[in-house]
PDB file of C-alpha atoms in Angstrom:
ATOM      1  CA  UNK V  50     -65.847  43.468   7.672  1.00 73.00           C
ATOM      2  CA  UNK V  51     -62.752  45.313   6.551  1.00 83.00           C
ATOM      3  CA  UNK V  52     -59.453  43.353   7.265  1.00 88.00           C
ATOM      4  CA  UNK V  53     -56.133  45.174   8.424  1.00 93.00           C
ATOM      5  CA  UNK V  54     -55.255  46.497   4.883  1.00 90.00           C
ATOM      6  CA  UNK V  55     -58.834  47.548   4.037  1.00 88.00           C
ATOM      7  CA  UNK V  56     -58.152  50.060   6.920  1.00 92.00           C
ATOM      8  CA  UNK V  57     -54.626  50.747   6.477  1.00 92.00           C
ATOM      9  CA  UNK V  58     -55.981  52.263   3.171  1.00 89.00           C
ATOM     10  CA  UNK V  59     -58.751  54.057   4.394  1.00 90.00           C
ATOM     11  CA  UNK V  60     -56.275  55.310   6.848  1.00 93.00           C
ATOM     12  CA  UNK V  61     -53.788  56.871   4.460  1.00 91.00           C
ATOM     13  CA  UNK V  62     -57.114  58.503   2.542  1.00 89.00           C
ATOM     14  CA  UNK V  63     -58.373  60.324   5.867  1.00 94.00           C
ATOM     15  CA  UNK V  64     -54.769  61.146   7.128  1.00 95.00           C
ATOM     16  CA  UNK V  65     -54.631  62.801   3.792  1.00 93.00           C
ATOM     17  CA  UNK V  66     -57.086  64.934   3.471  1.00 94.00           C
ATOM     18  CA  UNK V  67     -57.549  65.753   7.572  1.00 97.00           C
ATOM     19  CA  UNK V  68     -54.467  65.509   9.148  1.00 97.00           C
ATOM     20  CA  UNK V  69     -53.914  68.933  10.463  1.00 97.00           C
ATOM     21  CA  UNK V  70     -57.327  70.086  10.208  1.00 97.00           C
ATOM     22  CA  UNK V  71     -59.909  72.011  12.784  1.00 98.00           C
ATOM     23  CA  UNK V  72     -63.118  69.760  13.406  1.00 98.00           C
ATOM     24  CA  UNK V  73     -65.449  72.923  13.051  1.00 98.00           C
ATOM     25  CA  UNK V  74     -68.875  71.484  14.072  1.00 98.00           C
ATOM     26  CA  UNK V  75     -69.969  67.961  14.578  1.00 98.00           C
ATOM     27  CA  UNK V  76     -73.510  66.835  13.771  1.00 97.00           C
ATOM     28  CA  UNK V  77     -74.633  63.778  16.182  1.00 97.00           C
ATOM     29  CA  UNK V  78     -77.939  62.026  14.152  1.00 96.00           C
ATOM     30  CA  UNK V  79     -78.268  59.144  15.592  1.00 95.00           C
ATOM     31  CA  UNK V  80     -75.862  58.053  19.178  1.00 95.00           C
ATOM     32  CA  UNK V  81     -77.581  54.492  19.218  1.00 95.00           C
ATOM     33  CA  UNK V  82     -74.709  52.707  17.447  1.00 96.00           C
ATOM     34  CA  UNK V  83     -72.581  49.521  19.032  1.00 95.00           C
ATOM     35  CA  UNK V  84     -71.356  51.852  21.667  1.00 95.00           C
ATOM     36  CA  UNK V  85     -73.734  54.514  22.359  1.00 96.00           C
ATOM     37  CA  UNK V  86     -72.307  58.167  21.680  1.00 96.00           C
ATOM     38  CA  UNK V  87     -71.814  60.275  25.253  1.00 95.00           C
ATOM     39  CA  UNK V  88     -74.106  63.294  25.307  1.00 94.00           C
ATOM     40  CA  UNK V  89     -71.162  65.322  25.285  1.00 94.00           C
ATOM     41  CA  UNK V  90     -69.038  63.867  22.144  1.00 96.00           C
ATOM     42  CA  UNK V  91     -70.081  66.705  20.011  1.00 96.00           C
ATOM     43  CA  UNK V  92     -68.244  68.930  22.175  1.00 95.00           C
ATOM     44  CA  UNK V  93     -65.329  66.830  22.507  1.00 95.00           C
ATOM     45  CA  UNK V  94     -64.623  66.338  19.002  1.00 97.00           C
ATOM     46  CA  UNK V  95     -65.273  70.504  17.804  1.00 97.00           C
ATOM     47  CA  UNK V  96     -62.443  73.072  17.744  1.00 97.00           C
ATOM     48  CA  UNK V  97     -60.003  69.745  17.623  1.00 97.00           C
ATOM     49  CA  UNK V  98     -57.232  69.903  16.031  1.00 98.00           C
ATOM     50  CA  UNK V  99     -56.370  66.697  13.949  1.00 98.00           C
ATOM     51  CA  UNK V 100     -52.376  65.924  14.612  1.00 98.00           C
ATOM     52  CA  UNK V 101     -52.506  63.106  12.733  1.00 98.00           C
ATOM     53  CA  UNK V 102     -54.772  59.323  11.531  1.00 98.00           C
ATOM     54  CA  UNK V 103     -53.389  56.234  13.117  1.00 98.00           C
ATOM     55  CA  UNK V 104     -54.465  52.222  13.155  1.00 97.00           C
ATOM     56  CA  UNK V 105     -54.263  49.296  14.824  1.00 97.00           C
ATOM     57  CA  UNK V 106     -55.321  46.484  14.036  1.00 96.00           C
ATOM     58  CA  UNK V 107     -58.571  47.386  12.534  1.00 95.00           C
ATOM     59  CA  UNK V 108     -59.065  50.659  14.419  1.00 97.00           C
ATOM     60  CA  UNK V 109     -58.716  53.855  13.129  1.00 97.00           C
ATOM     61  CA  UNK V 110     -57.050  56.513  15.315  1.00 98.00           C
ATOM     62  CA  UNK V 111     -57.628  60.146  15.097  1.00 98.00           C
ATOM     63  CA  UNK V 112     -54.593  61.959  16.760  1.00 98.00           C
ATOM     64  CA  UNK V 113     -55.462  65.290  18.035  1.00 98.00           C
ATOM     65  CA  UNK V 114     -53.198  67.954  19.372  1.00 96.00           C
ATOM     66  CA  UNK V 115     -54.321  68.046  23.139  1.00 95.00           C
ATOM     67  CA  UNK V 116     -53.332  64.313  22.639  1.00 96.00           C
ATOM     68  CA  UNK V 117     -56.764  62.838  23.371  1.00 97.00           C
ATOM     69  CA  UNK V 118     -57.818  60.267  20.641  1.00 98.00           C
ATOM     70  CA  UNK V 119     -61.144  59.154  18.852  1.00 98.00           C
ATOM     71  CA  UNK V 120     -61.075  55.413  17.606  1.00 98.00           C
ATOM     72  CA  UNK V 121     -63.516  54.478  14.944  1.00 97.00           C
ATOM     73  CA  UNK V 122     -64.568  51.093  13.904  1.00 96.00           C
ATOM     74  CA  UNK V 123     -66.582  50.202  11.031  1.00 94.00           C
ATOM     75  CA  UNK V 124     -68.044  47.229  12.682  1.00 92.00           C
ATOM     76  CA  UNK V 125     -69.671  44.965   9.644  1.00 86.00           C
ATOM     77  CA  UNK V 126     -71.501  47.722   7.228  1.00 88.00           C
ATOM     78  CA  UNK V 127     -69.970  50.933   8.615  1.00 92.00           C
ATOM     79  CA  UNK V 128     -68.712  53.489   5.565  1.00 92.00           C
ATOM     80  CA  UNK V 129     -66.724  56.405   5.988  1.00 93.00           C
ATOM     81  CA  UNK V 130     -67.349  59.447   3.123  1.00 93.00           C
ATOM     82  CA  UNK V 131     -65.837  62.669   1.800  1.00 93.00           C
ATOM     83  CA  UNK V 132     -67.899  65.147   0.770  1.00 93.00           C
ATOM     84  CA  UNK V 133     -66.438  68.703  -0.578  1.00 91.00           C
ATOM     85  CA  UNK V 134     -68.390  71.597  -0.346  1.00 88.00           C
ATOM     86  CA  UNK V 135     -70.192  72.519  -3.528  1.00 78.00           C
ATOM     87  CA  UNK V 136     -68.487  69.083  -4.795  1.00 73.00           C
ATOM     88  CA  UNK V 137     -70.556  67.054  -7.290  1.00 71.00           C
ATOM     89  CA  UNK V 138     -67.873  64.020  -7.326  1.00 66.00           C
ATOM     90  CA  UNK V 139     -70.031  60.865  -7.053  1.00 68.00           C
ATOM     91  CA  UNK V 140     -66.956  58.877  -5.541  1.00 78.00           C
ATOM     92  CA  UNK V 141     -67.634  59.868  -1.704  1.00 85.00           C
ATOM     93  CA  UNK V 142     -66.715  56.081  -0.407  1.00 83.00           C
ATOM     94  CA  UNK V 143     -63.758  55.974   1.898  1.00 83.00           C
ATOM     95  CA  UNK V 144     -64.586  52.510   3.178  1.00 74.00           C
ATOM     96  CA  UNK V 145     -65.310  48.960   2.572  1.00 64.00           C
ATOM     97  CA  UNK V 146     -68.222  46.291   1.129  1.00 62.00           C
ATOM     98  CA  UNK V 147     -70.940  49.422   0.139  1.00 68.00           C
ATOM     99  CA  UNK V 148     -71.715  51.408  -2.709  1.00 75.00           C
ATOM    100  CA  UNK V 149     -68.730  54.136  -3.379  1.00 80.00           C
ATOM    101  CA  UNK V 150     -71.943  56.993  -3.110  1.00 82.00           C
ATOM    102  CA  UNK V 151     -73.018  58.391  -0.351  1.00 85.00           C
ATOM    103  CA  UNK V 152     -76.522  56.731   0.739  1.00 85.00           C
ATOM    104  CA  UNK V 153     -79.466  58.565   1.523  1.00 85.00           C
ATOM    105  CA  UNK V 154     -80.087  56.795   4.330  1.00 91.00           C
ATOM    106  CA  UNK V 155     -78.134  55.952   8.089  1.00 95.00           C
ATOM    107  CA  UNK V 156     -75.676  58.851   8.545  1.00 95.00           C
ATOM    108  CA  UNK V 157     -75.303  58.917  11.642  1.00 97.00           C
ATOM    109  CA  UNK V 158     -72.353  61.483  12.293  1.00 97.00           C
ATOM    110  CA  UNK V 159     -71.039  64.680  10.432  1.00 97.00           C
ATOM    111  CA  UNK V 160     -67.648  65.929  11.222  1.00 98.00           C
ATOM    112  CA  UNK V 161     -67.562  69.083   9.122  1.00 97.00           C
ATOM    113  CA  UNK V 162     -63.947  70.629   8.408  1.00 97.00           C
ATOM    114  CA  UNK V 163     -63.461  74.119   6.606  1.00 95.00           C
ATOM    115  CA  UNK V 164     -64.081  73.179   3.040  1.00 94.00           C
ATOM    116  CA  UNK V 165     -65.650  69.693   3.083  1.00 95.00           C
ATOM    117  CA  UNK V 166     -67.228  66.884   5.814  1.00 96.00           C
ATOM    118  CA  UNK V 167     -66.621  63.500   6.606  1.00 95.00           C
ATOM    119  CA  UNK V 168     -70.107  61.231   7.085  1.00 95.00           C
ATOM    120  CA  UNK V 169     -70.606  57.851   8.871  1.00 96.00           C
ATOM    121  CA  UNK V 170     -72.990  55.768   7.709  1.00 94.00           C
ATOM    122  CA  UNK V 171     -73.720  52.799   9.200  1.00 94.00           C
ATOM    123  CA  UNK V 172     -77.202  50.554   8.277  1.00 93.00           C
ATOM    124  CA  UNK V 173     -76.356  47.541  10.951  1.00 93.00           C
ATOM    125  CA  UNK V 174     -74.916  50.149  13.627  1.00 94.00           C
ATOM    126  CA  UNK V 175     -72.165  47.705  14.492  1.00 94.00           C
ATOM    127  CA  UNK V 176     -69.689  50.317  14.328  1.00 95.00           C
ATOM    128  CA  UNK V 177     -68.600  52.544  16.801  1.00 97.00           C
ATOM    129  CA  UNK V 178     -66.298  55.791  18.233  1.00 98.00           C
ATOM    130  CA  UNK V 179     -64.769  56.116  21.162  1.00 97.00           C
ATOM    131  CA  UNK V 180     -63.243  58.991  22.962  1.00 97.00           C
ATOM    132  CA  UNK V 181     -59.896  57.864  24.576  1.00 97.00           C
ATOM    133  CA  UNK V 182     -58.516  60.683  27.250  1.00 96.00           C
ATOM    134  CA  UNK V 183     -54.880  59.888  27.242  1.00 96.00           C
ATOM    135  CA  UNK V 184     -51.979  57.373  25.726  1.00 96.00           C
ATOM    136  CA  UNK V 185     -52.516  54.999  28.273  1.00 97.00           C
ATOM    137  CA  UNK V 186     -55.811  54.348  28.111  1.00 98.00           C
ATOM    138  CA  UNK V 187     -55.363  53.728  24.525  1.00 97.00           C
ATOM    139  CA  UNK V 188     -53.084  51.078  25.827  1.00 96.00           C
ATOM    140  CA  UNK V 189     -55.060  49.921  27.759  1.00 97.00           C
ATOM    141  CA  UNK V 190     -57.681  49.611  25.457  1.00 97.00           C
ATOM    142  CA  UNK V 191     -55.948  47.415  23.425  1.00 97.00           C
ATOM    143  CA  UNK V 192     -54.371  45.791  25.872  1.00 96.00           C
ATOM    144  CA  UNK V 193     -56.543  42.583  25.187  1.00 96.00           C
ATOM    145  CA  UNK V 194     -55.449  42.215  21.596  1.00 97.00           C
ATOM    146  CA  UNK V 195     -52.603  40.125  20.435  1.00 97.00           C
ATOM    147  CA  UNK V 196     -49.778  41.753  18.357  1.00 97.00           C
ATOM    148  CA  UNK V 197     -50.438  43.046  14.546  1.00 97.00           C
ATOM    149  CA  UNK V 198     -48.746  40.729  12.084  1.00 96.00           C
ATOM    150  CA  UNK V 199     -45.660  43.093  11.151  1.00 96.00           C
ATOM    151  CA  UNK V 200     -45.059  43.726  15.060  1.00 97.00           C
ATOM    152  CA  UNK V 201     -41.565  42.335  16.258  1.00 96.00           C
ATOM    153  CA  UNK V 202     -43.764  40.664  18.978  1.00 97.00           C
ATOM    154  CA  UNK V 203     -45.585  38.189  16.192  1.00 98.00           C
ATOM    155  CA  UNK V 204     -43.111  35.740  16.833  1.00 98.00           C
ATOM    156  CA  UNK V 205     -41.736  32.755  16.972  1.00 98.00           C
ATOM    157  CA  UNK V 206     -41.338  32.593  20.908  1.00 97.00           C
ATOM    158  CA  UNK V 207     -44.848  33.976  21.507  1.00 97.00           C
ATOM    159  CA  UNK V 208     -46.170  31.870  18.678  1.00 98.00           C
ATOM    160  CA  UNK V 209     -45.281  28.784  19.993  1.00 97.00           C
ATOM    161  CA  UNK V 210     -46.208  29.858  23.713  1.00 96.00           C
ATOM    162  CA  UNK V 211     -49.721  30.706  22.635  1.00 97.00           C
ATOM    163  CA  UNK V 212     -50.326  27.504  20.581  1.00 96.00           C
ATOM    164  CA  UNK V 213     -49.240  24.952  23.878  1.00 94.00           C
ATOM    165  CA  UNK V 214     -51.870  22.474  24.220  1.00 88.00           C
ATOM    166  CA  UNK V 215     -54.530  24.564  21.985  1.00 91.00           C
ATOM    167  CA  UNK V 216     -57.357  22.261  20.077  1.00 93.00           C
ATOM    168  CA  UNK V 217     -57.989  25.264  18.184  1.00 95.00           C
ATOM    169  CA  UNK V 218     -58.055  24.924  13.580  1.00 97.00           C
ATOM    170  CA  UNK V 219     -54.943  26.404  12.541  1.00 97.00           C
ATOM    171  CA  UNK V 220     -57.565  29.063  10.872  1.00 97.00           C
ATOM    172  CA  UNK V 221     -59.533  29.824  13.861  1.00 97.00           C
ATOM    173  CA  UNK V 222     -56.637  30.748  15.324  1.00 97.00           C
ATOM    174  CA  UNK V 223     -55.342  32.656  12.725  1.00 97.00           C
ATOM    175  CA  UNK V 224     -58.356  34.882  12.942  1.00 97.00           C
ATOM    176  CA  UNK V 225     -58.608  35.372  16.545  1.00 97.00           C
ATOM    177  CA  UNK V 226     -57.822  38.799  17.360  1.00 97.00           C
ATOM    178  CA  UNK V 227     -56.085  37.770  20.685  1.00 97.00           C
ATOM    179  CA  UNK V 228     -53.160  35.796  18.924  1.00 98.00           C
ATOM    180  CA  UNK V 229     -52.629  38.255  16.831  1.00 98.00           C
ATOM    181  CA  UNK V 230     -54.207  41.497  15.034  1.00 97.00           C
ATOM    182  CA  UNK V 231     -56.047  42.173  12.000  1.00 96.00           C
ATOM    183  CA  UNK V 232     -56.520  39.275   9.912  1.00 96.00           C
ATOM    184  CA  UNK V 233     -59.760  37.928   8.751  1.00 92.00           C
ATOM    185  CA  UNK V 234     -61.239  35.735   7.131  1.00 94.00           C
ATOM    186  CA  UNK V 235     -60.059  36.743   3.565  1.00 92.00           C
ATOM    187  CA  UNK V 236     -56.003  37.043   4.676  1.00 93.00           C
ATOM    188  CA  UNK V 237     -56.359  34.553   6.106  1.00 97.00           C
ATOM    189  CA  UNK V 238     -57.076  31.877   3.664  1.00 96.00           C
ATOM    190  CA  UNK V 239     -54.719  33.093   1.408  1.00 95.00           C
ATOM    191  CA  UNK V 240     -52.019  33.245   4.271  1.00 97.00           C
ATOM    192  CA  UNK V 241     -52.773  29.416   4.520  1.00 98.00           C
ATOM    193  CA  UNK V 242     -52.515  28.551   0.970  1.00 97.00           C
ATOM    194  CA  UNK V 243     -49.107  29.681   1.021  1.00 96.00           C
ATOM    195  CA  UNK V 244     -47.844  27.898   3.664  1.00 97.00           C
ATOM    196  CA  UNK V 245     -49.179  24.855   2.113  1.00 97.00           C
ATOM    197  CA  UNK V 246     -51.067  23.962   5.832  1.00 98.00           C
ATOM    198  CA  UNK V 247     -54.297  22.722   5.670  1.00 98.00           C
ATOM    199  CA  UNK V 248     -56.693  25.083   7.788  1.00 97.00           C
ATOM    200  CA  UNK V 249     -58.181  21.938   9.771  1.00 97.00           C
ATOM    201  CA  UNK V 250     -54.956  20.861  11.427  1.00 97.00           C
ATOM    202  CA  UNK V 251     -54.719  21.538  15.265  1.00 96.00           C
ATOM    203  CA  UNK V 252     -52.363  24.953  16.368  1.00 96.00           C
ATOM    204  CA  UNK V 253     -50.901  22.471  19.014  1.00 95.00           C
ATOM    205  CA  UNK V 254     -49.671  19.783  15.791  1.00 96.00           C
ATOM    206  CA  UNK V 255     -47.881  23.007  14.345  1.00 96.00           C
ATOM    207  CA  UNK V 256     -44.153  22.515  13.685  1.00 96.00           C
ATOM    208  CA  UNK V 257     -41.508  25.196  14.482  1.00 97.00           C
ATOM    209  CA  UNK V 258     -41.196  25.550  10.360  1.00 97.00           C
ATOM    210  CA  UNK V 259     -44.977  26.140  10.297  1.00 97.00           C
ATOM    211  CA  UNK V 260     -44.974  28.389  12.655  1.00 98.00           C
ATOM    212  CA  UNK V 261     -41.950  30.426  10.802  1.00 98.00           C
ATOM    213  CA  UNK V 262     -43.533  30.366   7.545  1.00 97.00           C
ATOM    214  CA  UNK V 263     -46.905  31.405   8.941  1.00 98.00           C
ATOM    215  CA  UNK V 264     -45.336  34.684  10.730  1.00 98.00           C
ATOM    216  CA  UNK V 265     -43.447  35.309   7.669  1.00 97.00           C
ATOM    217  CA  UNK V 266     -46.360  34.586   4.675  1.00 97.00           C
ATOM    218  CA  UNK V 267     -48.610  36.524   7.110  1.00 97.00           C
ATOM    219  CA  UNK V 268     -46.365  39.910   6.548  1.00 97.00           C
ATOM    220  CA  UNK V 269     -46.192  38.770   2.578  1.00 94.00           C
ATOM    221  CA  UNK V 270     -50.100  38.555   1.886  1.00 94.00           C
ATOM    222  CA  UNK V 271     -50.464  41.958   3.754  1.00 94.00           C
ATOM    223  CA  UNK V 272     -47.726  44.280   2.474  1.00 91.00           C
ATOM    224  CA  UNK V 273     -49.034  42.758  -0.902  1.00 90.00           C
ATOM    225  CA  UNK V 274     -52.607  43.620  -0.219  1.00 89.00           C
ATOM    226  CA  UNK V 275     -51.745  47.099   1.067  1.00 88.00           C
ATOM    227  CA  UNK V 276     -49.628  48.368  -2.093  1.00 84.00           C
ATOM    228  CA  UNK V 277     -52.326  46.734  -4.140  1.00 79.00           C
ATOM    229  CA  UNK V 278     -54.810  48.823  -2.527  1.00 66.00           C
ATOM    230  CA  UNK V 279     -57.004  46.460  -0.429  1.00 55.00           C
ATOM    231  CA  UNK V 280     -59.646  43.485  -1.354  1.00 50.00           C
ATOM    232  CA  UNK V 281     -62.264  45.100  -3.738  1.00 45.00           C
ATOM    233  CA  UNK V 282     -64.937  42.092  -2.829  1.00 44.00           C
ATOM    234  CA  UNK V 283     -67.837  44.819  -4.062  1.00 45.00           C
ATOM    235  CA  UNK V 284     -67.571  48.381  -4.334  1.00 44.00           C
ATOM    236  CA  UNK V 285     -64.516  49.456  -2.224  1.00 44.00           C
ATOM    237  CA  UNK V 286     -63.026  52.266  -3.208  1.00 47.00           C
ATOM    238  CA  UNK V 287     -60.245  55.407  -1.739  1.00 46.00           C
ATOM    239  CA  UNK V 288     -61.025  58.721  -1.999  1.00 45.00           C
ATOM    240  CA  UNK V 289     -59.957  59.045  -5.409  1.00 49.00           C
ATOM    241  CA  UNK V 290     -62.384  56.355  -6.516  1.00 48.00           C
ATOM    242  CA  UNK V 291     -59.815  53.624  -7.253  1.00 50.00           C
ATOM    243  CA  UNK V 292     -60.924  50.237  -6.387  1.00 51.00           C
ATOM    244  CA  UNK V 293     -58.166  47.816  -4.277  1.00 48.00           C
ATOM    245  CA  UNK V 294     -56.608  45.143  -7.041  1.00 46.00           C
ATOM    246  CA  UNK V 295     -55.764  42.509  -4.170  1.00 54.00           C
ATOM    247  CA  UNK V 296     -58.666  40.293  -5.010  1.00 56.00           C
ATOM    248  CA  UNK V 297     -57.022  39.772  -8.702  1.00 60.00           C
ATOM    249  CA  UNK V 298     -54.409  37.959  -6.617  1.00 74.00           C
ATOM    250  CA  UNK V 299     -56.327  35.746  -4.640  1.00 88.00           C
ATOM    251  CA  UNK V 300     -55.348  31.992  -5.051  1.00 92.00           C
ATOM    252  CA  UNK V 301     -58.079  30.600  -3.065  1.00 94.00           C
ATOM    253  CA  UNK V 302     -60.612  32.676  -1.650  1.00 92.00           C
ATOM    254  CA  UNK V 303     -63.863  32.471  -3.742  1.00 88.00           C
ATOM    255  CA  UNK V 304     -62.199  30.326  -6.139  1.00 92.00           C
ATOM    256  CA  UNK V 305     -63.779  27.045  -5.206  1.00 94.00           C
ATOM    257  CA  UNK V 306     -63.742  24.968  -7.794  1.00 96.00           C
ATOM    258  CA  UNK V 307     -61.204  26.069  -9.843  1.00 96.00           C
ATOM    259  CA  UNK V 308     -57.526  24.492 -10.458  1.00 97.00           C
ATOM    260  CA  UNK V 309     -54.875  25.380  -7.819  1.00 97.00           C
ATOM    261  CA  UNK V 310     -52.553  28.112  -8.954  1.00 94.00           C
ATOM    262  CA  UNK V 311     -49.380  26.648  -7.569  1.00 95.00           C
ATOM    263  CA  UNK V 312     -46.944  25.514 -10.571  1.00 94.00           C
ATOM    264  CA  UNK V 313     -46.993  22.070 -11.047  1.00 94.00           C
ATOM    265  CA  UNK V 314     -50.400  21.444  -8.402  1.00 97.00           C
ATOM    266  CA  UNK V 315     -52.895  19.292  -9.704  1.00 96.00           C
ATOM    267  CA  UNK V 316     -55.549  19.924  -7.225  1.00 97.00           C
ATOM    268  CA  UNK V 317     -58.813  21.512  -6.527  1.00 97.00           C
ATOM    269  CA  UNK V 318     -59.563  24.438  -4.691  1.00 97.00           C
ATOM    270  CA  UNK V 319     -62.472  23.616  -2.249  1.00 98.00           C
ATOM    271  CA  UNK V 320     -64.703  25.750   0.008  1.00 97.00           C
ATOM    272  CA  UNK V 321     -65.622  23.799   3.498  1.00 97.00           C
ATOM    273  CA  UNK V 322     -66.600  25.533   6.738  1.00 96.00           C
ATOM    274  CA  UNK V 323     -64.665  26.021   9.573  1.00 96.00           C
ATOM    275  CA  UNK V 324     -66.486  28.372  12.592  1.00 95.00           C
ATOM    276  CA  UNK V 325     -69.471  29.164  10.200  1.00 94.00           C
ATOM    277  CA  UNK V 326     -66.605  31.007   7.951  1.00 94.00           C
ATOM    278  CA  UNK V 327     -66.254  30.261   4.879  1.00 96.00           C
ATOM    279  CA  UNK V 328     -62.712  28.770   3.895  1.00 97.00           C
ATOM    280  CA  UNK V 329     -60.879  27.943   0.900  1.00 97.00           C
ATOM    281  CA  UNK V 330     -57.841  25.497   0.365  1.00 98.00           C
ATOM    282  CA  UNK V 331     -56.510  23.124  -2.174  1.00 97.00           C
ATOM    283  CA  UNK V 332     -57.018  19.560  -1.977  1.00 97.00           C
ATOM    284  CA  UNK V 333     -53.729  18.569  -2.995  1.00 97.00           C
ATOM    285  CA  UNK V 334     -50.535  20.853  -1.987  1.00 96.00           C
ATOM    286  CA  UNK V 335     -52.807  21.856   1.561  1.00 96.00           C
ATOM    287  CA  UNK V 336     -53.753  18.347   2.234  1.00 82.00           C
TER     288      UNK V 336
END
């Protein structure tokens, strides 16, 4: 699944090439997805005009003028793709973990614009839209969601408020969505590493320095990721067919085995599980 910079970058693509466009005609193929598509979502979506493309967390946001939303998730397999009229560019991919070509198979939606469409495909159909009616439903429909990393919110106060008497791994709660919003699995093993915490200790063991440095690596590893483009784990790729370059930076994540990056570190990075997730960390600087 596509972590907050993943869609931060697929984001700036679709603002890019929609924002300010007409949705002329939308073609519904299949409304059996996580959330099953209204009856009438065609005709909420066509003769829309797009104001702008938004995110949080790992929501996209389309903004239109009569300022009624649309919020698309790609769930775990869900693809967004660009396809110009008469184009015969083979880089269609707006999304994340799935071949940068349009498949033949699972597109579900068509939102078709004046001189090209945009095409969800989705094989697992754990993605979804949603219509949202006004601004404070959207509020209220993330009401349950903690804070994204850069907010002013993700801090120390609230950290340490939220972590009070909590059993939770340091890296499940890292991940959970209602501390705070966006990371995954990916972020945040490398968020971890440098912080030099292991990802087994308790939240409620964290010291008011861990706590600091885990607010401020957190904004580090994902303003890095974002200007490097995202996490290319397989095929992801923007609308101009670049991959992301993040993953050349990674100093754990898939790098079991290998010698720890940090200067002077002897250790070994190893891979252990923590929530059936995967996690990496070094035996020696992390211990």
């Amino acid at each position: 699944m596509p972590e907050l910079p993943e869609v931060e970058i697929i984001r700036q693509s679709l603002d890019k090439k929609i924002r300010r466009k007409k949705v002329k005609k939308v073609i519904v193929r299949n409304r059996d997805l996580r959330m099953i598509l209204p009856n009438d979502f065609k005709k909420q979506l066509e003769n829309k005009k797009i104001r702008r493309v938004t995110r949080f967390s790992k929501y996209l946001i389309m903004n239109f003028n009569d300022n009624e939303f649309c919020l698309i998730h790609l769930g775990m397999s869900g693809t967004i793709h660009l396809v110009k009229n008469g184009s015969k560019n083979c880089f269609t991919n707006l999304s994340f973990y799935s071949s940068p070509l349009l498949p033949k198979k699972h597109n579900h939606i068509e939102i078709i614009f004046d001189r090209f469409k945009i095409i969800y495909n989705d094989p697992r159909r754990f993605g979804f839209f949603q219509i949202i009616k006004d601004y404070d439903d959207l509020k209220k429909r993330f009401s349950h969601l903690g804070p994204e990393p850069f907010d002013k919110k993700f801090n120390l106060k609230f950290f340490r408020k939220f972590i009070k008497n909590k059993d939770k791994k340091i890296k499940d709660l890292i991940i959970d969505q209602n501390f705070v919003s966006g990371i995954g699995n990916i972020y945040a093993n490398e968020i971890l590493f440098l912080t030099k915490i292991n990802p087994f200790k308790k939240a409620k063991l964290l010291k008011k320095e861990d706590c600091n440095r885990i607010i401020l690596k957190s904004r580090i590893v994902l303003q890095k990721a974002i200007k490097k483009g995202g996490s290319s784990i397989k095929d992801f790729m923007n609308t101009e067919g670049k991959k992301g370059g993040f993953q050349d930076s990674f100093n754990v994540y898939q790098r079991n085995g290998l010698k720890c990056k940090r200067k002077g570190c002897k250790g070994i990075i190893l891979k252990k599980t923590i929530s059936n997730r995967s996690t990496f960390f070094c035996n020696n600087c992390q211990n």
